[in-house]
PDB file of C-alpha atoms in Angstrom:
ATOM      1  CA  MET R 370      92.766  99.364 101.513  1.00 41.00           C
ATOM      2  CA  THR R 371      93.823 101.413 104.482  1.00 42.00           C
ATOM      3  CA  GLU R 372      97.091 102.695 105.803  1.00 42.00           C
ATOM      4  CA  SER R 373      96.920 100.052 108.539  1.00 51.00           C
ATOM      5  CA  LEU R 374      98.118  97.705 105.808  1.00 58.00           C
ATOM      6  CA  GLY R 375     101.153  99.859 105.233  1.00 79.00           C
ATOM      7  CA  CYS R 376     100.716 101.950 102.092  1.00 94.00           C
ATOM      8  CA  GLY R 377      99.180 105.143 103.513  1.00 95.00           C
ATOM      9  CA  GLU R 378      97.102 105.948 100.447  1.00 95.00           C
ATOM     10  CA  THR R 379      94.732 108.204 102.401  1.00 95.00           C
ATOM     11  CA  LYS R 380      97.641 110.319 103.607  1.00 97.00           C
ATOM     12  CA  VAL R 381      98.581 111.345 100.067  1.00 98.00           C
ATOM     13  CA  GLY R 382      95.175 111.503  98.390  1.00 96.00           C
ATOM     14  CA  ASP R 383      95.695 115.226  97.859  1.00 98.00           C
ATOM     15  CA  LEU R 384      98.061 114.344  94.990  1.00 98.00           C
ATOM     16  CA  VAL R 385      95.098 113.443  92.756  1.00 98.00           C
ATOM     17  CA  GLY R 386      94.725 116.068  90.048  1.00 98.00           C
ATOM     18  CA  LYS R 387      98.270 117.379  90.436  1.00 98.00           C
ATOM     19  CA  PRO R 388     101.165 116.858  88.012  1.00 99.00           C
ATOM     20  CA  TRP R 389     103.548 114.086  89.072  1.00 99.00           C
ATOM     21  CA  THR R 390     107.295 114.729  89.066  1.00 98.00           C
ATOM     22  CA  GLU R 391     110.082 112.518  90.353  1.00 97.00           C
ATOM     23  CA  ALA R 392     110.906 115.265  92.868  1.00 98.00           C
ATOM     24  CA  LEU R 393     107.712 114.190  94.669  1.00 98.00           C
ATOM     25  CA  ARG R 394     108.869 110.567  95.141  1.00 98.00           C
ATOM     26  CA  ALA R 395     110.837 110.923  98.395  1.00 98.00           C
ATOM     27  CA  PRO R 396     108.388 113.255 100.160  1.00 98.00           C
ATOM     28  CA  THR R 397     105.428 111.097  99.065  1.00 98.00           C
ATOM     29  CA  LEU R 398     107.071 107.949 100.423  1.00 97.00           C
ATOM     30  CA  LYS R 399     107.811 109.705 103.695  1.00 96.00           C
ATOM     31  CA  ARG R 400     104.303 111.144 104.054  1.00 97.00           C
ATOM     32  CA  SER R 401     102.565 107.887 103.206  1.00 97.00           C
ATOM     33  CA  GLY R 402     104.784 105.565 105.214  1.00 96.00           C
ATOM     34  CA  ALA R 403     104.818 103.093 102.298  1.00 97.00           C
ATOM     35  CA  ARG R 404     107.880 100.920 101.832  1.00 96.00           C
ATOM     36  CA  THR R 405     107.915 101.346  98.048  1.00 96.00           C
ATOM     37  CA  LEU R 406     106.284 103.541  95.436  1.00 97.00           C
ATOM     38  CA  ARG R 407     105.423 102.703  91.851  1.00 97.00           C
ATOM     39  CA  VAL R 408     104.320 105.238  89.245  1.00 98.00           C
ATOM     40  CA  ILE R 409     102.067 103.795  86.554  1.00 98.00           C
ATOM     41  CA  ALA R 410     101.522 105.756  83.348  1.00 98.00           C
ATOM     42  CA  PRO R 411      99.124 104.777  80.542  1.00 98.00           C
ATOM     43  CA  GLY R 412     100.490 101.789  78.639  1.00 97.00           C
ATOM     44  CA  ASP R 413     103.029 100.827  81.321  1.00 97.00           C
ATOM     45  CA  ALA R 414     103.457  97.112  81.917  1.00 96.00           C
ATOM     46  CA  VAL R 415     103.035  96.276  85.596  1.00 95.00           C
ATOM     47  CA  THR R 416     103.279  93.096  87.612  1.00 93.00           C
ATOM     48  CA  MET R 417     100.062  91.724  89.067  1.00 92.00           C
ATOM     49  CA  ASP R 418     101.526  90.950  92.493  1.00 94.00           C
ATOM     50  CA  TYR R 419      99.747  92.740  95.330  1.00 94.00           C
ATOM     51  CA  ARG R 420     101.924  94.327  97.995  1.00 95.00           C
ATOM     52  CA  THR R 421     100.224  96.027 100.918  1.00 94.00           C
ATOM     53  CA  ASP R 422     103.309  98.151 101.586  1.00 95.00           C
ATOM     54  CA  ARG R 423     103.545  99.518  98.027  1.00 97.00           C
ATOM     55  CA  LEU R 424     101.913 102.790  97.000  1.00 98.00           C
ATOM     56  CA  ASN R 425     100.816 102.983  93.364  1.00 98.00           C
ATOM     57  CA  ILE R 426     100.566 106.413  91.780  1.00 98.00           C
ATOM     58  CA  GLU R 427      98.591 106.243  88.527  1.00 98.00           C
ATOM     59  CA  THR R 428      98.963 109.091  86.045  1.00 99.00           C
ATOM     60  CA  ASP R 429      97.183 110.122  82.873  1.00 99.00           C
ATOM     61  CA  ALA R 430      98.865 110.840  79.527  1.00 98.00           C
ATOM     62  CA  ALA R 431      99.621 114.397  80.659  1.00 98.00           C
ATOM     63  CA  GLY R 432     101.416 113.146  83.792  1.00 98.00           C
ATOM     64  CA  ARG R 433      98.661 114.225  86.177  1.00 99.00           C
ATOM     65  CA  VAL R 434      97.879 111.920  89.121  1.00 99.00           C
ATOM     66  CA  ILE R 435      94.511 110.226  88.609  1.00 99.00           C
ATOM     67  CA  ARG R 436      94.607 107.572  91.345  1.00 98.00           C
ATOM     68  CA  VAL R 437      96.537 106.668  94.481  1.00 98.00           C
ATOM     69  CA  LYS R 438      96.154 103.127  95.829  1.00 96.00           C
ATOM     70  CA  CYS R 439      97.872 100.317  97.671  1.00 95.00           C
ATOM     71  CA  GLY R 440      99.197  97.388  95.751  1.00 94.00           C
TER      72      GLY R 440
END
């Protein structure tokens, strides 16, 4: 997916490998241009609906960002 669809995942790819904190939510939304942001940790239940304007931040068990993608 590309930011032309509205999530801006390439604009925030530098988050991969860094620890996620809720303090990053607002600046990440602003930088990406996404309408919404969802953080997904291991074991979290998530809906299967695909939203082009939603940025998904996936974290590992230690809270480090492992993937940034639209959806």
